[in-house]
Every structure is written in structure tokens, then in C-alpha cells.
Short mmCIF file of C-alpha atoms in Angstrom, two decimals:
data_model
loop_
_atom_site.label_atom_id
_atom_site.label_comp_id
_atom_site.label_asym_id
_atom_site.label_seq_id
_atom_site.Cartn_x
_atom_site.Cartn_y
_atom_site.Cartn_z
CA UNK I 1 0.00 0.00 0.00
CA UNK I 2 1.36 3.40 -0.88
CA UNK I 3 -0.01 6.91 -0.67
CA UNK I 4 1.96 9.47 -2.73
CA UNK I 5 2.34 12.28 -0.21
CA UNK I 6 4.53 13.03 2.80
CA UNK I 7 7.51 10.78 3.52
CA UNK I 8 7.32 6.97 3.66
CA UNK I 9 8.66 4.23 5.91
CA UNK I 10 9.49 0.78 4.50
CA UNK I 11 7.05 -1.40 6.44
CA UNK I 12 5.92 -4.85 5.36
CA UNK I 13 2.16 -5.44 5.60
CA UNK I 14 0.88 -8.94 6.16
CA UNK I 15 -1.38 -11.23 8.16
CA UNK I 16 -1.44 -10.56 11.88
CA UNK I 17 -1.38 -12.91 14.87
CA UNK I 18 -3.45 -10.32 16.74
CA UNK I 19 -6.55 -11.60 14.94
CA UNK I 20 -5.77 -15.25 15.59
CA UNK I 21 -6.77 -15.29 19.27
CA UNK I 22 -10.21 -13.68 18.79
CA UNK I 23 -10.74 -15.88 15.74
CA UNK I 24 -10.17 -19.01 17.81
CA UNK I 25 -12.47 -17.61 20.47
CA UNK I 26 -15.23 -17.00 17.93
CA UNK I 27 -14.84 -20.44 16.38
CA UNK I 28 -14.95 -22.07 19.82
CA UNK I 29 -18.52 -20.91 20.38
CA UNK I 30 -21.09 -23.74 20.25
CA UNK I 31 -22.66 -22.64 16.97
CA UNK I 32 -19.29 -22.43 15.19
CA UNK I 33 -17.37 -25.28 16.78
CA UNK I 34 -16.20 -27.69 14.06
CA UNK I 35 -17.32 -31.34 14.20
CA UNK I 36 -14.79 -33.71 15.71
CA UNK I 37 -14.31 -35.66 12.48
CA UNK I 38 -12.95 -32.60 10.65
CA UNK I 39 -9.84 -32.54 12.87
CA UNK I 40 -8.75 -36.00 11.64
CA UNK I 41 -6.97 -35.64 8.29
CA UNK I 42 -7.55 -39.31 7.45
CA UNK I 43 -11.33 -38.87 7.66
CA UNK I 44 -11.59 -35.62 5.70
CA UNK I 45 -12.47 -35.49 2.03
CA UNK I 46 -11.73 -31.91 1.02
CA UNK I 47 -13.99 -32.16 -2.05
CA UNK I 48 -17.01 -33.30 -0.01
CA UNK I 49 -19.78 -30.63 -0.25
CA UNK I 50 -20.59 -31.15 3.44
CA UNK I 51 -16.99 -30.40 4.46
CA UNK I 52 -16.80 -27.41 2.11
CA UNK I 53 -19.95 -25.91 3.60
CA UNK I 54 -18.62 -26.42 7.13
CA UNK I 55 -15.49 -24.32 6.62
CA UNK I 56 -17.06 -21.79 4.25
CA UNK I 57 -19.84 -20.84 6.67
CA UNK I 58 -17.21 -20.14 9.32
CA UNK I 59 -14.95 -18.11 7.07
CA UNK I 60 -17.96 -16.07 5.94
CA UNK I 61 -18.61 -15.25 9.59
CA UNK I 62 -14.98 -14.15 9.97
CA UNK I 63 -15.25 -12.11 6.77
CA UNK I 64 -18.17 -10.07 7.99
CA UNK I 65 -16.67 -9.57 11.46
CA UNK I 66 -13.33 -8.40 10.04
CA UNK I 67 -14.96 -6.00 7.59
CA UNK I 68 -17.11 -4.36 10.28
CA UNK I 69 -14.26 -4.23 12.82
CA UNK I 70 -11.90 -2.71 10.23
CA UNK I 71 -14.32 0.19 9.81
CA UNK I 72 -13.61 1.04 13.44
CA UNK I 73 -9.87 1.12 12.67
CA UNK I 74 -10.47 3.36 9.66
CA UNK I 75 -12.53 5.72 11.80
CA UNK I 76 -9.92 5.81 14.59
CA UNK I 77 -7.18 6.55 12.07
CA UNK I 78 -8.70 9.15 9.80
CA UNK I 79 -10.62 10.89 12.60
CA UNK I 80 -7.35 11.57 14.44
CA UNK I 81 -8.42 9.68 17.55
CA UNK I 82 -5.29 7.53 17.63
CA UNK I 83 -3.16 10.68 17.67
CA UNK I 84 -5.01 11.96 20.73
CA UNK I 85 -4.31 8.65 22.50
CA UNK I 86 -0.57 8.75 21.75
CA UNK I 87 0.22 10.11 25.21
CA UNK I 88 -1.19 6.88 26.68
CA UNK I 89 0.62 4.52 24.27
CA UNK I 90 4.24 3.82 25.14
CA UNK I 91 6.65 0.92 25.73
CA UNK I 92 4.76 -0.12 28.89
CA UNK I 93 1.59 -0.35 26.82
CA UNK I 94 2.95 -1.95 23.66
CA UNK I 95 5.17 -4.66 25.22
CA UNK I 96 2.46 -6.27 27.43
CA UNK I 97 -0.06 -6.12 24.57
CA UNK I 98 2.22 -7.98 22.17
CA UNK I 99 3.20 -10.46 24.90
CA UNK I 100 -0.42 -11.23 25.71
CA UNK I 101 -1.11 -11.98 22.05
CA UNK I 102 1.50 -14.75 22.16
CA UNK I 103 0.56 -16.06 25.59
CA UNK I 104 -3.08 -16.38 24.62
CA UNK I 105 -2.09 -18.86 21.90
CA UNK I 106 -0.48 -21.19 24.43
CA UNK I 107 -3.30 -23.74 24.42
CA UNK I 108 -3.45 -23.99 20.63
CA UNK I 109 0.34 -24.23 20.30
CA UNK I 110 0.53 -26.80 23.10
CA UNK I 111 -2.11 -29.00 21.48
CA UNK I 112 -0.32 -28.99 18.13
CA UNK I 113 3.11 -29.53 19.70
CA UNK I 114 1.73 -32.39 21.79
CA UNK I 115 1.10 -34.43 18.65
CA UNK I 116 4.85 -35.13 18.66
CA UNK I 117 6.87 -33.44 21.39
CA UNK I 118 10.16 -34.61 19.89
CA UNK I 119 9.60 -32.80 16.59
CA UNK I 120 8.26 -29.73 18.41
CA UNK I 121 11.32 -29.60 20.68
CA UNK I 122 13.66 -30.00 17.70
CA UNK I 123 11.96 -27.15 15.84
CA UNK I 124 12.19 -24.89 18.88
CA UNK I 125 15.86 -25.80 19.33
CA UNK I 126 16.67 -24.99 15.69
CA UNK I 127 14.90 -21.64 15.82
CA UNK I 128 16.73 -20.66 19.02
CA UNK I 129 20.05 -21.88 17.56
CA UNK I 130 19.64 -19.87 14.36
CA UNK I 131 18.25 -16.68 15.91
CA UNK I 132 20.45 -16.46 19.02
CA UNK I 133 23.73 -18.28 18.32
CA UNK I 134 24.24 -18.29 14.54
CA UNK I 135 22.74 -14.89 13.72
CA UNK I 136 26.19 -13.27 13.34
CA UNK I 137 27.47 -16.07 11.10
CA UNK I 138 27.52 -14.95 7.44
CA UNK I 139 26.72 -17.47 4.72
CA UNK I 140 28.30 -17.00 1.26
CA UNK I 141 25.58 -17.03 -1.39
CA UNK I 142 26.08 -16.74 -5.17
CA UNK I 143 24.85 -13.46 -6.64
CA UNK I 144 25.10 -11.66 -9.96
CA UNK I 145 25.68 -8.00 -10.83
CA UNK I 146 26.64 -6.19 -14.01
CA UNK I 147 29.93 -5.01 -12.56
CA UNK I 148 31.11 -8.09 -10.61
CA UNK I 149 29.26 -10.72 -12.67
CA UNK I 150 28.85 -13.93 -10.67
CA UNK I 151 30.33 -13.67 -7.21
CA UNK I 152 29.64 -14.65 -3.62
CA UNK I 153 28.05 -12.27 -1.11
CA UNK I 154 28.07 -12.69 2.65
CA UNK I 155 24.45 -12.84 3.84
CA UNK I 156 23.32 -13.17 7.46
CA UNK I 157 20.64 -15.65 6.52
CA UNK I 158 20.26 -17.08 10.03
CA UNK I 159 19.41 -13.62 11.32
CA UNK I 160 16.96 -12.87 8.52
CA UNK I 161 15.10 -16.21 8.30
CA UNK I 162 15.55 -18.11 11.60
CA UNK I 163 11.94 -19.28 11.91
CA UNK I 164 11.56 -20.28 8.26
CA UNK I 165 14.85 -22.19 8.29
CA UNK I 166 13.96 -23.98 11.52
CA UNK I 167 10.56 -25.08 10.24
CA UNK I 168 11.99 -26.11 6.85
CA UNK I 169 14.71 -28.26 8.38
CA UNK I 170 12.23 -29.92 10.74
CA UNK I 171 9.92 -30.68 7.82
CA UNK I 172 12.78 -32.22 5.84
CA UNK I 173 13.66 -34.45 8.78
CA UNK I 174 10.01 -35.50 9.11
CA UNK I 175 9.96 -36.22 5.38
CA UNK I 176 12.95 -38.55 5.68
CA UNK I 177 11.43 -40.28 8.72
CA UNK I 178 8.17 -40.68 6.79
CA UNK I 179 9.81 -42.14 3.69
CA UNK I 180 11.69 -44.73 5.78
CA UNK I 181 8.56 -45.49 7.87
CA UNK I 182 10.25 -44.50 11.10
CA UNK I 183 7.10 -42.58 11.99
CA UNK I 184 4.10 -44.79 12.66
CA UNK I 185 1.50 -45.35 9.95
CA UNK I 186 -1.23 -46.14 12.47
CA UNK I 187 -3.66 -43.16 12.63
CA UNK I 188 -4.41 -43.93 16.28
CA UNK I 189 -0.76 -44.13 17.37
CA UNK I 190 1.25 -41.31 18.91
CA UNK I 191 3.36 -39.41 16.39
CA UNK I 192 1.19 -40.17 13.37
CA UNK I 193 0.45 -36.46 12.87
CA UNK I 194 4.18 -35.82 12.30
CA UNK I 195 4.09 -37.67 8.97
CA UNK I 196 4.41 -35.47 5.88
CA UNK I 197 2.20 -37.60 3.64
CA UNK I 198 -1.07 -37.00 5.50
CA UNK I 199 -2.20 -34.26 3.12
CA UNK I 200 -0.14 -35.19 0.09
CA UNK I 201 -3.20 -35.02 -2.18
CA UNK I 202 -3.96 -31.42 -1.24
CA UNK I 203 -1.36 -30.02 -3.64
CA UNK I 204 -2.48 -32.36 -6.41
CA UNK I 205 -6.10 -31.26 -6.08
CA UNK I 206 -5.29 -27.56 -5.93
CA UNK I 207 -5.86 -25.65 -9.20
CA UNK I 208 -2.82 -24.32 -11.03
CA UNK I 209 -4.34 -20.87 -11.41
CA UNK I 210 -6.90 -19.23 -9.18
CA UNK I 211 -8.11 -15.64 -9.07
CA UNK I 212 -9.51 -14.52 -5.71
CA UNK I 213 -12.32 -12.01 -5.67
CA UNK I 214 -14.57 -10.34 -3.07
CA UNK I 215 -17.21 -12.70 -1.76
CA UNK I 216 -15.53 -15.79 -3.20
CA UNK I 217 -16.85 -17.90 -0.28
CA UNK I 218 -20.37 -16.47 -0.48
CA UNK I 219 -22.16 -13.57 1.18
CA UNK I 220 -20.37 -12.56 4.43
CA UNK I 221 -22.36 -12.85 7.64
CA UNK I 222 -22.11 -10.64 10.71
CA UNK I 223 -22.79 -11.25 14.39
CA UNK I 224 -22.26 -9.04 17.42
CA UNK I 225 -20.09 -11.67 19.15
CA UNK I 226 -17.83 -11.98 16.13
CA UNK I 227 -17.44 -8.21 15.65
CA UNK I 228 -16.61 -7.52 19.30
CA UNK I 229 -14.17 -10.43 19.31
CA UNK I 230 -12.30 -9.19 16.24
CA UNK I 231 -12.32 -5.64 17.67
CA UNK I 232 -9.95 -6.90 20.38
CA UNK I 233 -7.53 -7.95 17.66
CA UNK I 234 -7.94 -4.59 15.88
CA UNK I 235 -7.01 -2.66 19.03
CA UNK I 236 -3.97 -4.89 19.63
CA UNK I 237 -2.88 -4.47 16.02
CA UNK I 238 -3.14 -0.67 16.22
CA UNK I 239 -1.07 -0.51 19.42
CA UNK I 240 1.60 -2.73 17.90
CA UNK I 241 1.71 -0.68 14.69
CA UNK I 242 2.29 2.56 16.57
CA UNK I 243 5.43 1.02 18.08
CA UNK I 244 6.51 -0.25 14.65
CA UNK I 245 6.23 3.24 13.16
CA UNK I 246 8.55 4.75 15.75
CA UNK I 247 11.04 1.88 15.57
CA UNK I 248 11.11 1.99 11.77
CA UNK I 249 11.59 5.75 11.72
CA UNK I 250 14.50 5.47 14.15
CA UNK I 251 16.24 2.76 12.10
CA UNK I 252 15.63 4.69 8.89
CA UNK I 253 17.16 7.86 10.29
CA UNK I 254 13.84 9.68 9.96
CA UNK I 255 12.34 11.93 12.65
CA UNK I 256 9.66 10.47 14.95
CA UNK I 257 6.36 10.19 13.06
CA UNK I 258 4.02 13.10 13.86
CA UNK I 259 0.49 12.45 15.04
CA UNK I 260 -1.12 13.20 11.69
CA UNK I 261 1.19 10.65 10.01
CA UNK I 262 0.33 7.98 12.58
CA UNK I 263 -3.37 8.74 12.09
CA UNK I 264 -3.01 8.23 8.34
CA UNK I 265 -0.97 5.06 8.78
CA UNK I 266 -3.59 3.46 11.06
CA UNK I 267 -6.34 4.51 8.64
CA UNK I 268 -4.50 2.93 5.71
CA UNK I 269 -4.05 -0.28 7.71
CA UNK I 270 -7.79 -0.27 8.37
CA UNK I 271 -8.42 -0.12 4.63
CA UNK I 272 -6.05 -3.06 4.23
CA UNK I 273 -8.03 -5.05 6.81
CA UNK I 274 -11.28 -4.15 5.04
CA UNK I 275 -9.93 -5.43 1.72
CA UNK I 276 -8.56 -8.58 3.36
CA UNK I 277 -11.95 -9.28 4.89
CA UNK I 278 -13.75 -8.63 1.59
CA UNK I 279 -11.46 -11.05 -0.25
CA UNK I 280 -12.03 -13.71 2.41
CA UNK I 281 -8.52 -14.24 3.75
CA UNK I 282 -9.89 -14.94 7.24
CA UNK I 283 -7.39 -12.48 8.70
CA UNK I 284 -6.45 -8.82 8.72
CA UNK I 285 -3.23 -6.97 7.96
CA UNK I 286 -0.77 -5.14 10.17
CA UNK I 287 2.79 -3.84 10.18
CA UNK I 288 5.38 -6.60 10.60
CA UNK I 289 7.66 -6.02 13.56
CA UNK I 290 10.09 -8.62 12.22
CA UNK I 291 10.90 -6.61 9.12
CA UNK I 292 11.46 -3.47 11.17
CA UNK I 293 14.25 -5.40 12.88
CA UNK I 294 15.52 -6.60 9.49
CA UNK I 295 16.14 -2.97 8.53
CA UNK I 296 18.94 -2.89 11.09
CA UNK I 297 20.56 -5.83 9.30
CA UNK I 298 20.34 -4.68 5.67
CA UNK I 299 21.07 -0.94 6.05
CA UNK I 300 24.11 0.80 4.61
CA UNK I 301 25.14 4.44 4.63
CA UNK I 302 26.10 6.60 1.69
CA UNK I 303 28.88 9.15 1.52
CA UNK I 304 26.79 11.80 3.29
CA UNK I 305 26.06 9.47 6.20
CA UNK I 306 22.40 9.00 5.37
CA UNK I 307 21.09 5.43 5.67
CA UNK I 308 20.28 3.49 2.53
CA UNK I 309 18.35 0.27 2.88
CA UNK I 310 18.74 -2.78 0.71
CA UNK I 311 16.45 -5.79 0.86
CA UNK I 312 17.16 -9.28 -0.37
CA UNK I 313 15.01 -10.75 -3.12
CA UNK I 314 12.79 -12.55 -0.61
CA UNK I 315 11.94 -9.32 1.18
CA UNK I 316 11.27 -7.54 -2.11
CA UNK I 317 8.42 -9.90 -2.89
CA UNK I 318 6.38 -8.60 0.00
CA UNK I 319 7.79 -5.14 0.66
CA UNK I 320 5.27 -2.34 0.61
CA UNK I 321 5.58 1.24 1.67
CA UNK I 322 3.18 2.50 4.25
CA UNK I 323 2.70 6.25 3.82
CA UNK I 324 3.55 8.11 6.99
#
């Protein structure tokens, strides 16, 4: 998203975990709780009309709730209300809010990790190893430029992609264990969910080309419980974004964002959430704190001392400029 006035900060917009907790809360209500058989991959036929209707009715409920709740974020942003609340939003407000988002997902994460604690522990170990102990280790990667042609560049890949690398390596290990039948093939046995061939047919059934459009899952539905639940995620997302703006400005060498810029940024994020809800993603958008930290890794300074930021090809795919 980009608005062509005032100065900009390089902030990546993407799906937010802030909406995940209220989404799980909404879907845990009696009328939206999924049948037990849908949680067993061996019993699910993804092309069954009954199964399709089960998940589409729930995502339509999330669609409507996100679209209505995002209107509140648009109002708070463009009305200037978030700027008036800036005196109450600081590190002591932002840090607990972000922490509570993660802590509230403890049950869901514990249930998934409990399907095979060995694999879960290995993934956690790899992520900690990459992010905390190997982050300063450069990896030579082949690159090409017009002046140097093919050459090797030192990239701190463990610092940029610790989570993705940890998950990828764990998946590869599970793939090897699956191919050699080290992991049990009994659906009722412990560790069966760690196999990588449980949903092998999903990729084969997926269409090669698909064009999303508003209302692709049907007409969105709205309920008061869903809207108020998603509103909690909207407020958390706004508080987190305010901290991201200031951190990004500091790393970019820009002055602290003024109130009117923060107002506009929150309003633009609200529009992004509205569009995400209309297209049926089942989630909203927010500023990514991770990429604000990545700015400190990729920055360089020119001859005048001003910071210039370079992003690797992976970051370029999703980089957008939020007008501030």
C-alpha cells in the first residue's frame, strides 16, 4: 500500500497474529465449533460438499466480522483519535499487549506440539540456535551483478530467516522419517500427525491458477459476538503498529512520526483489513515487527552518512511502503 504524499517508511504489511486469538475464540462458540471428524486428516475429504460448507460458513462469519471491525480502525485513524491517544501509548503499553497476544495462543500451540513433542522440541531448538547463536554467522551465497558478474556475497541468513529455516529443516527431517517409515503409519498411534504424507493429495487437487475475488466464499455474515471479538484484535494491532512506526523511523534515520502521520498510517491499515476481509482471507493486515528489525541488518550508509536500505530478493516480494 502506498499513498503518494509526505515521507514513507518501509514497512511490510501482512497477516497478523493479533486476529488469531479472537478468531479461535469466535470459532470455539457452540454454533461455530467444528465437528470432531474434521480434525482428523484421514477422515476428511476436502472435495465433499458437506466439508466445504462447514469451513465456508465459518470463514464467511470471519469475513463479515473483520470487515465491520476494520471500519472502526479506519474511523480511529482518519478521525485523528489515535493521535489523541498517543500520550497513553508507550513501551509499557505496547510490550504487554504484544506479549499477551502470544501467551493467549499457548493452548493452541501446546495442542499442536503435543502431537509429537520430539519434533516440536527439535523445531524450537533450531529456531533458538539460528536466531540467538548463529545470527552473526555470514553465509556465502552466489549473486550476480553487471559489474562483478557472478560472485559470492556474505548474507546473514540465520538472522533474517531463523523461523523459516527452523521449520523447513524440521519438515525435511520428518519427510525422511516418513519415507523410511520411522514414523508410525497407524492413525491412532502417537506421532502419526508428524508424517508429511497425510495431506499429500492437497497439492495435487489444488488448481494451477486461481483468481480470488470479493465474496468468493459467499455472502459474508455478521454477528455481534464476532465483531466484538475481532475488535480486540484490531485494538492490539493498532497498538503494535504505533510502536513499529517509531522503531522503523529510528532505524531509517527519519524523525519520529508526527500524530497526523500515525493517524493516516492506522487509517490505511484499516483499509487493508477491510480489503482482506472482503477477499475472504480470514485475517487482517498489520505492520510486521520482524521486518522493522531486518532494517537494522540490511542498512548501509552513503557518503553523506544517510542510511540506505537494501532488501534481499525474498523481502522484495512482500515489501510495501506505508505512507507516513
